[in-house]
Coordinates of C-alpha atoms and ligand atoms in Angstrom, one line a residue:
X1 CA -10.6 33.3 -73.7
X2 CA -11.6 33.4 -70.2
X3 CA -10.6 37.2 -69.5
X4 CA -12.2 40.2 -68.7
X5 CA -12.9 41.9 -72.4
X6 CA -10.3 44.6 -73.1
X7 CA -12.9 46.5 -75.3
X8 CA -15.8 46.6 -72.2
X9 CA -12.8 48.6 -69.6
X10 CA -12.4 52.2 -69.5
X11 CA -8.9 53.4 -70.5
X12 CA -8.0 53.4 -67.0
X13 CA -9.5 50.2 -65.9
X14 CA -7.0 48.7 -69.2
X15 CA -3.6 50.2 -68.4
X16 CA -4.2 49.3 -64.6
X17 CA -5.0 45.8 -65.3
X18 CA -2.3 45.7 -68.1
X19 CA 0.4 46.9 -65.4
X20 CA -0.9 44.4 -62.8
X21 CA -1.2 41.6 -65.2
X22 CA 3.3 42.1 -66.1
X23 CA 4.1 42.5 -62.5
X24 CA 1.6 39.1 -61.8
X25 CA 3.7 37.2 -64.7
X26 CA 6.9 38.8 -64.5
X27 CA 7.4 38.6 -60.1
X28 CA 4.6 37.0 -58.6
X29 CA 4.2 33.5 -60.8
X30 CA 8.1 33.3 -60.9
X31 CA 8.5 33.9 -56.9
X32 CA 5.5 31.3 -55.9
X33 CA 7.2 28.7 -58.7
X34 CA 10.9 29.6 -57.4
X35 CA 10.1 29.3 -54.0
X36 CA 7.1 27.2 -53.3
X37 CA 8.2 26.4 -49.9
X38 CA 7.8 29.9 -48.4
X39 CA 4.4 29.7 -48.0
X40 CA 5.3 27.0 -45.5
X41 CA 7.4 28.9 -43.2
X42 CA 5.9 29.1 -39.8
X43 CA 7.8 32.5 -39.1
X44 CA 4.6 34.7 -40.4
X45 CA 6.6 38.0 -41.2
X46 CA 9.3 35.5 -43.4
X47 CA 6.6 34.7 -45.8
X48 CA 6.5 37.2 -48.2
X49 CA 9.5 39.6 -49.4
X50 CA 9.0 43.5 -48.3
X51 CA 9.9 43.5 -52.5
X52 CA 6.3 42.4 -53.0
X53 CA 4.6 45.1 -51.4
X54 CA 6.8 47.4 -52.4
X55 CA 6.3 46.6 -56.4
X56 CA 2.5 46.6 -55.7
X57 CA 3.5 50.0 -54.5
X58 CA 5.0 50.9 -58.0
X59 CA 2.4 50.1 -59.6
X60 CA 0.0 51.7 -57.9
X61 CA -2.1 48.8 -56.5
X62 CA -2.0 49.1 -52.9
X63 CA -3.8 51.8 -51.9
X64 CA -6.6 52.1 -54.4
X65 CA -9.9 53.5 -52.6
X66 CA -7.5 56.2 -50.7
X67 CA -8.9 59.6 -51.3
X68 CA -6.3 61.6 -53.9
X69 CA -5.9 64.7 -51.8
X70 CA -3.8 62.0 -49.5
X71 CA -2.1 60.8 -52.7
X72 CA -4.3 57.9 -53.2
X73 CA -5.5 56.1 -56.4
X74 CA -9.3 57.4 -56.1
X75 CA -11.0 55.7 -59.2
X76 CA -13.7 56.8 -61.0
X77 CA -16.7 56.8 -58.7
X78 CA -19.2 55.2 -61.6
X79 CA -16.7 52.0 -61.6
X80 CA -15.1 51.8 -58.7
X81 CA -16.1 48.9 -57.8
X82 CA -15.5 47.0 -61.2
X83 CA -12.9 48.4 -61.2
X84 CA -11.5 46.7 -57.8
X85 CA -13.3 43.4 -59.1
X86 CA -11.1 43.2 -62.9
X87 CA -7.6 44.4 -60.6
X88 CA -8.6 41.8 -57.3
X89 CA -9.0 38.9 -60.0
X90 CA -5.6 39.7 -61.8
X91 CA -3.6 39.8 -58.5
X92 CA -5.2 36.5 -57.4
X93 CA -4.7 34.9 -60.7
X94 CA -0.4 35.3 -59.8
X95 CA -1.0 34.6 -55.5
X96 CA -4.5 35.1 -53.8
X97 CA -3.2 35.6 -50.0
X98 CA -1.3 38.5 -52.0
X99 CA -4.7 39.9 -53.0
X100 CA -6.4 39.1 -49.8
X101 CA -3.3 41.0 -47.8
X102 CA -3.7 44.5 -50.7
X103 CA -7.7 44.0 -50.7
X104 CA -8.2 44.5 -47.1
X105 CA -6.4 48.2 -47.8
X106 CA -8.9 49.1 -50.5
X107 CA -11.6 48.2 -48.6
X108 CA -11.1 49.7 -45.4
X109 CA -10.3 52.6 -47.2
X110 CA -13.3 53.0 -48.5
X111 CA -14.9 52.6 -44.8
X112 CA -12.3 55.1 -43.9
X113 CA -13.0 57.6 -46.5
X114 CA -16.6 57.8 -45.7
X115 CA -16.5 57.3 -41.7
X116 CA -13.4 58.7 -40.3
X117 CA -13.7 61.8 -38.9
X118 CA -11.2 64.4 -40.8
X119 CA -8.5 64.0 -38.0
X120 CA -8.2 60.8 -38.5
X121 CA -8.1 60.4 -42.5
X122 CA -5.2 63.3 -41.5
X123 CA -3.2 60.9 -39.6
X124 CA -3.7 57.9 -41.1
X125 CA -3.9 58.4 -44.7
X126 CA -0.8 59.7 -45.0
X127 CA 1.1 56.9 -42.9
X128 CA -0.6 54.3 -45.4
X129 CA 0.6 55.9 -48.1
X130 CA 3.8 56.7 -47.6
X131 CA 4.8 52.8 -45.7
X132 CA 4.8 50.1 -48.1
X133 CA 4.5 47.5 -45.8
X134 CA 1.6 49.4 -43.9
X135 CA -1.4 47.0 -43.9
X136 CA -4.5 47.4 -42.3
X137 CA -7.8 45.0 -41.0
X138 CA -11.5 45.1 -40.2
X139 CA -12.5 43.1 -37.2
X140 CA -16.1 41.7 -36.6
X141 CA -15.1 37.7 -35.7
X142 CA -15.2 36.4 -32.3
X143 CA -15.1 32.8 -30.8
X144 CA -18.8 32.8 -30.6
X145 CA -19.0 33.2 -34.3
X146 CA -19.9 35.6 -36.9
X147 CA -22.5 34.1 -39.3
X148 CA -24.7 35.5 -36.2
X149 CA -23.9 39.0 -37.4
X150 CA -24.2 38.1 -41.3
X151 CA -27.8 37.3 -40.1
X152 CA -31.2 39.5 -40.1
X153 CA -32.1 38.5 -36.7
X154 CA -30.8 41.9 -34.7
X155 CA -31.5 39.7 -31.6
X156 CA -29.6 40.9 -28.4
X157 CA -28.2 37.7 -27.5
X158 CA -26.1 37.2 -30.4
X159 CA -24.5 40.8 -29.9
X160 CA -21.0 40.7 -29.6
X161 CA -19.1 39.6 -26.5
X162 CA -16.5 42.6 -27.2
X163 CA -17.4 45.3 -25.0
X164 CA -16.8 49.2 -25.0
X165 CA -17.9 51.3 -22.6
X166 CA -16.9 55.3 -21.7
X167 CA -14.3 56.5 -19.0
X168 CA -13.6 60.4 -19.7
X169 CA -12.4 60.8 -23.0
X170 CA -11.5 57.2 -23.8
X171 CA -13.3 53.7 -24.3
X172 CA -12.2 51.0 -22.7
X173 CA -12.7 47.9 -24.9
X174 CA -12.2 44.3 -23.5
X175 CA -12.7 40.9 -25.8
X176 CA -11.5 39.2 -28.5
X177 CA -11.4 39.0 -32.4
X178 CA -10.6 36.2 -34.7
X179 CA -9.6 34.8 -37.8
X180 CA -8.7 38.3 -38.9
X181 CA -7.6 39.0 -42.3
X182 CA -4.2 40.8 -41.8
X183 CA -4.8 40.7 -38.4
X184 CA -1.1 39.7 -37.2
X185 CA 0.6 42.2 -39.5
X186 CA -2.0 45.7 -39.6
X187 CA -0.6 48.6 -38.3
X188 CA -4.1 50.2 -37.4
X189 CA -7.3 47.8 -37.5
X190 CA -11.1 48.6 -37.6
X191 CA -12.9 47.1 -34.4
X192 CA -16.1 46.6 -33.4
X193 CA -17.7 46.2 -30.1
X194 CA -21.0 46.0 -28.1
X195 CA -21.7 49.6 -26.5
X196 CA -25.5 49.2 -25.6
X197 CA -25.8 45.8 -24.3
X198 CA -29.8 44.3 -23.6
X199 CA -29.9 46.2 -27.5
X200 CA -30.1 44.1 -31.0
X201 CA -26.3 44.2 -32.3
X202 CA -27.4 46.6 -35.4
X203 CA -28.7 49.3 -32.7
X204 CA -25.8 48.4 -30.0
X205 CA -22.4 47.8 -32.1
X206 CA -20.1 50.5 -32.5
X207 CA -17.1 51.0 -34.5
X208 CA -13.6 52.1 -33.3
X209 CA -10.2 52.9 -35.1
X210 CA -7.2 50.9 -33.1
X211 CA -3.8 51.6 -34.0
X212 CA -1.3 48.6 -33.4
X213 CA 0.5 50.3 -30.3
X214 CA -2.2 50.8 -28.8
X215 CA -2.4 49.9 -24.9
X216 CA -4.0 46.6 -23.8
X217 CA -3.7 45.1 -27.4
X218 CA -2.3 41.8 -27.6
X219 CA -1.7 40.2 -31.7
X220 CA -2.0 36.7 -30.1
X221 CA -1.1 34.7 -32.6
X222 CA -1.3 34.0 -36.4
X223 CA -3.8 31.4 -37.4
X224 CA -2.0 29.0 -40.1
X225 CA -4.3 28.7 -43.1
X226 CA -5.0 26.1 -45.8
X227 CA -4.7 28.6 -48.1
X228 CA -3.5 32.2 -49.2
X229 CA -0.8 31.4 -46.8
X230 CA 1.1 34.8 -47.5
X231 CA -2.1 36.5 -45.7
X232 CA -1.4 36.6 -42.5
X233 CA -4.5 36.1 -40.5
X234 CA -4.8 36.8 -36.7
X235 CA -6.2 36.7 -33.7
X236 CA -6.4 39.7 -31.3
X237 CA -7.0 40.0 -27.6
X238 CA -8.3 43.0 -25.6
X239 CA -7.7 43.8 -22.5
X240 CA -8.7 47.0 -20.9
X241 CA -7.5 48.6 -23.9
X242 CA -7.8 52.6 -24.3
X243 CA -8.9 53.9 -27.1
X244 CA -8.6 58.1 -26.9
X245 CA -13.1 59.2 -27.9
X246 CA -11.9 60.8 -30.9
X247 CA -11.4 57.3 -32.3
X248 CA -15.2 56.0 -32.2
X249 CA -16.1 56.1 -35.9
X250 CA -19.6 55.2 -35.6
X251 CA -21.7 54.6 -32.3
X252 CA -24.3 52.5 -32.0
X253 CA -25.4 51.9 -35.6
X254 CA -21.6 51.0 -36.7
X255 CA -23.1 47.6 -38.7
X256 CA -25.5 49.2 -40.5
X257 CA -23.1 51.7 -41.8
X258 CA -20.8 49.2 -42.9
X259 CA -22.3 48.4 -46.1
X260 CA -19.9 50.7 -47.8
X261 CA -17.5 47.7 -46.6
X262 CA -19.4 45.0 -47.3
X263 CA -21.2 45.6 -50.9
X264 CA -17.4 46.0 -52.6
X265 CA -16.2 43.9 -50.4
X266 CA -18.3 40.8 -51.5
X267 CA -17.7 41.6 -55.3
X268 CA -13.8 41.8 -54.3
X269 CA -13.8 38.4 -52.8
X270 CA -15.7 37.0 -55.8
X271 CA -13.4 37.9 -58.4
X272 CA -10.1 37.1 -56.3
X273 CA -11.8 34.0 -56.5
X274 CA -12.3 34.4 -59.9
X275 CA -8.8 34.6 -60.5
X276 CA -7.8 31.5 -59.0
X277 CA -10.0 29.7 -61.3
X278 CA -8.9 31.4 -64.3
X279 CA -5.0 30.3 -62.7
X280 CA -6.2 26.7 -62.2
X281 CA -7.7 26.9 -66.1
X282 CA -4.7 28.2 -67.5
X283 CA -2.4 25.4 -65.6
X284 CA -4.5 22.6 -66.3
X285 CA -5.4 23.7 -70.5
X286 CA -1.3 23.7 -70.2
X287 CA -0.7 20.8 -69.0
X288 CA -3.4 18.6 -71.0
X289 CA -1.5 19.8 -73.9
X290 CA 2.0 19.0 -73.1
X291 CA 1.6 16.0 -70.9
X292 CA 1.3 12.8 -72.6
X293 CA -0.3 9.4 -71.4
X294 CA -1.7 6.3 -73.5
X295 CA 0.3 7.8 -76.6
X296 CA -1.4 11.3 -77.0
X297 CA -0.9 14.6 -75.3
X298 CA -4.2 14.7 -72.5
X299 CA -6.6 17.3 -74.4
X300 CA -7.3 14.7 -76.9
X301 CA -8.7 12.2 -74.8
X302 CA -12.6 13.2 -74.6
X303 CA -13.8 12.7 -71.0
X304 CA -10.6 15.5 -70.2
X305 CA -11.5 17.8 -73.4
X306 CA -15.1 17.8 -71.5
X307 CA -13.8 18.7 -68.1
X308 CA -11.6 21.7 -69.8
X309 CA -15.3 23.1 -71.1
X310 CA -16.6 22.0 -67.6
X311 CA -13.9 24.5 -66.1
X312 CA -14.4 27.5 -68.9
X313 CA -18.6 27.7 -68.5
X314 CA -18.0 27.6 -65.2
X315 CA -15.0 30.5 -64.9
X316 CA -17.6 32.5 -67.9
X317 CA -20.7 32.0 -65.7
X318 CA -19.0 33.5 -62.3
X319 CA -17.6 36.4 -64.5
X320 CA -20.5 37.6 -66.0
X321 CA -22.7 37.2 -62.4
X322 CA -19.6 39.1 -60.4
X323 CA -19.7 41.7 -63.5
X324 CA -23.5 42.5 -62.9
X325 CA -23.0 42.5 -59.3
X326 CA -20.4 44.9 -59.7
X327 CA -22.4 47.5 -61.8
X328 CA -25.4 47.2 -59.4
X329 CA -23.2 48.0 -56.0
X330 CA -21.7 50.9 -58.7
X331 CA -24.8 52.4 -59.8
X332 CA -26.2 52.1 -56.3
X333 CA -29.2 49.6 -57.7
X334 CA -32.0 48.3 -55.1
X335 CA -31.1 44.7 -56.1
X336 CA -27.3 45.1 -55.3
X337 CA -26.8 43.4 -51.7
X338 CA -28.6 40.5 -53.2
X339 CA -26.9 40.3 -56.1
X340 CA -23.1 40.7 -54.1
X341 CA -24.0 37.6 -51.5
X342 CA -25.1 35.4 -54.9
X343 CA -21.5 37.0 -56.5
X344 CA -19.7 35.9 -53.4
X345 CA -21.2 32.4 -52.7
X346 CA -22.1 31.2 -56.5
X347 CA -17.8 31.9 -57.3
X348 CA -16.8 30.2 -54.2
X349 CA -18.9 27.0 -55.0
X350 CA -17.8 27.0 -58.8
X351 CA -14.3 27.8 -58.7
X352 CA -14.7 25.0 -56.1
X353 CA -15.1 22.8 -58.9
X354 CA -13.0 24.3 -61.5
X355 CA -9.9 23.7 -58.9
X356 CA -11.0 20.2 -58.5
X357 CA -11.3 19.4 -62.2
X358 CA -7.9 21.2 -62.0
X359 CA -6.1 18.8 -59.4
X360 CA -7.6 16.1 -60.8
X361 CA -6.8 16.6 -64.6
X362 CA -2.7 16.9 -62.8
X363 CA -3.6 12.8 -61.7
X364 CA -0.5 12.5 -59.0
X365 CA 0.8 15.7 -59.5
X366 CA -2.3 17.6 -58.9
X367 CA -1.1 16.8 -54.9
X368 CA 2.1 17.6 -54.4
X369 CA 3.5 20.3 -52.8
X370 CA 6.8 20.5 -55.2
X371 CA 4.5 20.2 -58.6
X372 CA 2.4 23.7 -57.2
X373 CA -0.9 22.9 -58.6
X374 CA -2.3 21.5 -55.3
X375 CA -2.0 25.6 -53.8
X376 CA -4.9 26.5 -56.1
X377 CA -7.6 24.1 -54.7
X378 CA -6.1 25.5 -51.1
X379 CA -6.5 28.5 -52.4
X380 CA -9.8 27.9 -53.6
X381 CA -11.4 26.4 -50.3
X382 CA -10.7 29.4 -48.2
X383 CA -13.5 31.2 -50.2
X384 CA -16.5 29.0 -49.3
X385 CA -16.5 30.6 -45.7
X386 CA -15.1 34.2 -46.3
X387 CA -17.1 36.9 -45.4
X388 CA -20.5 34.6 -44.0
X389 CA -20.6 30.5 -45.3
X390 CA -22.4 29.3 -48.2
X391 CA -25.2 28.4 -46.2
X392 CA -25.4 31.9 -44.4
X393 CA -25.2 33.7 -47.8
X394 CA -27.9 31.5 -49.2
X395 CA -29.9 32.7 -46.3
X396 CA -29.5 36.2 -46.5
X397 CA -30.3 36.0 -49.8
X398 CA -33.5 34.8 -50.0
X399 CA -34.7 37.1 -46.8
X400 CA -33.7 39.9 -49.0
X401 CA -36.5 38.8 -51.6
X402 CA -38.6 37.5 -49.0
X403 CA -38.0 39.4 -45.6
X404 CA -41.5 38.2 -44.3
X405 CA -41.8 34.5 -44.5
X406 CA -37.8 33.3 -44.9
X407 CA -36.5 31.5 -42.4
X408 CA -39.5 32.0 -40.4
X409 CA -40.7 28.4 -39.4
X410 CA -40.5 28.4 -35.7
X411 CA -42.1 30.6 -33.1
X412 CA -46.3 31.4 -33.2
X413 CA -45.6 33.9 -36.2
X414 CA -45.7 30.7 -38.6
Ligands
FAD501 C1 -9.2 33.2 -44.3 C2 -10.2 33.9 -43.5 C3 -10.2 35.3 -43.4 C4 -11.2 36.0 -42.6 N1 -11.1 37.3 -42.5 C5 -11.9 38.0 -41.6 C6 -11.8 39.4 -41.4 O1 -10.9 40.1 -42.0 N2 -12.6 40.0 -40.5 C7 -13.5 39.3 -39.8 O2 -14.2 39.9 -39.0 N3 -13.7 37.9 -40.0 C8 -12.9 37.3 -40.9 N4 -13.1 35.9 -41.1 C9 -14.1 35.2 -40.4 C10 -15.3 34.8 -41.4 O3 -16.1 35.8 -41.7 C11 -16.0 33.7 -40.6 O4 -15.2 32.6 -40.4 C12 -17.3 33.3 -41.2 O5 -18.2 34.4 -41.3 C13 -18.0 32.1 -40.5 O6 -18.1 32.4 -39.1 P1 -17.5 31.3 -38.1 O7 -16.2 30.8 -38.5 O8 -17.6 31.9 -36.7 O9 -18.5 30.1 -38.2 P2 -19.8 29.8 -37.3 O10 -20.6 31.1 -37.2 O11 -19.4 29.2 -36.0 O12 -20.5 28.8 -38.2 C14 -20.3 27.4 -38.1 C15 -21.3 26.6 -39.0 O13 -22.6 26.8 -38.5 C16 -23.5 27.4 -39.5 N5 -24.3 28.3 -38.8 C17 -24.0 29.2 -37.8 N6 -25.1 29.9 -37.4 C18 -26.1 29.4 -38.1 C19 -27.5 29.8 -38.2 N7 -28.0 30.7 -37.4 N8 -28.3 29.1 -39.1 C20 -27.7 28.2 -39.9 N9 -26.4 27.8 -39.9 C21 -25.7 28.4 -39.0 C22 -22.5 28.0 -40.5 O14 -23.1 28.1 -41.8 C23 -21.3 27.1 -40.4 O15 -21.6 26.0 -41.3 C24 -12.2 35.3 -42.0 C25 -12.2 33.9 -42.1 C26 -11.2 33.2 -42.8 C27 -11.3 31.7 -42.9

């Protein structure tokens, strides 16, 4: 109940999931329950074992989306994307920051495999693959905000504040990116910055490749999270930094291009957060049929029996919407960005729910730390704001359906 059919994945798709799913119950449920303070340790690169990455490297999970000449897991180009969505959920059913820190490889892979320039896939690939702990990041976020840039509005004053302009054969980039998904631990990040200012940010943004060592890059700190704690996210500061020309990876149009981020990328967040409400499920179904109060085990009092099917329509309805999303981003359909925002923000707002039902089924022990159950509905809040907010997603996607009158209430043009 609750899972991904076996019989509706390819061959492939099954023995990946079946691998991930006995390294999920056999090391990353037993570390979390062993050691549920970890998470908690304000030394960032403490948090999680090297062992971690190291058996995602076994089994062959942390570098999906690199091209195979490289020695990547390439998957089959017809499912790719489902394919990420049925291994994202399993890894976030054991420890969602886990998935959020191996995600962020597969997808800017996929960035890197269709806009790096061949020197750079030379260098790079390579290093990812051979260093287990080699992580990497995708940078849009600045203090001004970012639901700007999820936005159709292409006007020039919410361009970004990051600025790159030309000297010789390098840029020189000044500014500052935040709340960056691996952005205290990457070894080489993807960064985006304003090369045409007085443009609209989708004719003026350009895209660069930074690696860590790079001059004038500061990692100024690690932001500490609610949730998926053993991501470490990060805030970056740039001064006169000099990136060598050869790194641009896309001028001027760079956020256009991105969708070949962005379209997996949405379905990957939806069923990480898929998993954690298929966790919080399994722990509460657990618990209502061990733990006992007014003389019976929980399940057979109604009103909780009811918030158990509350939970499972809920955790069915989210699968079968990030399933279709999936298949349209995979077959390339017309409706696919539309269908990837409602992926994204209808998981985040249910698994909401099914995290709450969760905690609250757990009475008392649904919050505290020691009992473990409280990290799910942690886990599940980070989601509601990931990659655009619930109301920015909303937005974008009704303009998609109706790009002439959306939105448009103000101005003459009513
Ligand atoms: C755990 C985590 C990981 C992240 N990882 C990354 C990453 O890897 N890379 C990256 O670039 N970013 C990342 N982000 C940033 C994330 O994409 C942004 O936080 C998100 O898009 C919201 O932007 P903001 O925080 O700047 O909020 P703001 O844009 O400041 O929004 C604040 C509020 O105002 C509303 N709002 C803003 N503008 C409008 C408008 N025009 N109309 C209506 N409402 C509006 C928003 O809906 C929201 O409610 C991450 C964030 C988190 C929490």
């Amino acid at each position: 109940m609750l899972q991904q059919h076996l019989d509706e994945m390819s061959e492939d798709q099954r023995l990946m999931r079946n691998s991930c799913r006995a390294f999920v119950d056999d090391v990353i449920l037993p570390f979390i329950r062993a050691d549920w303070k970890r998470e908690w340790s304000m030394t960032p690169g403490d948090r999680l074992p090297p062992a971690i990455l190291e058996g995602a490297e076994q089994i062959g999970i942390r570098t999906l989306g690199a091209p195979e000449e490289f020695g990547g897991v390439e998957l089959d180009p017809a499912s790719e994307v489902q394919t990420f969505a049925i291994i994202a959920e399993e890894i976030a059913r054991g420890d969602s920051g886990l998935a959020d820190k191996l995600v962020q490889n597969w997808k800017v892979s996929v960035l890197l495999r269709h806009l790096a320039p061949r020197h750079l896939q030379e260098k790079w690939f390579p290093r990812l693959l051979s260093e287990p702990q080699f992580l990497l990041a995708h940078c849009l976020t600045e203090p001004r905000g970012a639901s700007d840039r999820w936005l159709p509005y292409n006007a020039p004053e919410a361009a970004m504040t990051t600025r790159a302009v030309r000297d010789g054969d390098h840029w020189i980039i000044n500014g500052r990116k935040q709340f960056i998904s691996n952005g205290y631990d990457a070894s080489l990040y993807v960064v985006y910055a304003n090369t045409k200012p007085g443009s609209g940010m989708l004719q003026g943004t350009s895209s660069f490749l930074v690696p860590r060592n790079t001059p004038g890059l500061t990692v100024a700190r690690c932001n500490e999270t609610l949730g998926c704690r053993f991501m470490n996210n990060g805030e970056l500061v740039f001064e006169d930094m000099r990136v060598p020309a050869d790194h641009l990876l896309v001028e001027s149009d760079s956020l256009s291009k991105a969708g070949v981020y962005f379209r997996p990328g949405k379905i990957i967040q939806a069923a990480k957060n898929l998993g954690v409400g298929v966790r919080a499920f399994e722990v509460a179904s657990e618990y209502a049929q061990n733990y006992v109060q007014g003389g019976h085990i929980l399940i057979k009092h109604q009103a909780v029996a009811l918030r158990l099917a509350d939970m499972a329509c809920r955790i069915e309805a989210v699968r079968s919407l990030v399933m279709r999303a999936a298949r349209a981003v995979d077959h390339k359909s017309p409706d696919a960005d539309a269908l990837c925002n409602m992926a994204k923000v209808y998981a985040s707002e249910e698994i909401m729910e099914v995290a709450t039902h969760c905690v609250e089924l757990h009475g008392g022990n649904g919050m505290m730390l020691d009992f473990g159950v409280e990290k799910l509905f942690r886990d599940a809040a980070i989601f509601l704001h990931m990659d655009a907010t619930t109301d920015i997603s909303k937005f974008k996607i009704i303009k998609t359906m109706f790009p002439q009158t959306a939105g448009k209430y103000a101005g003459l043009e009513n």
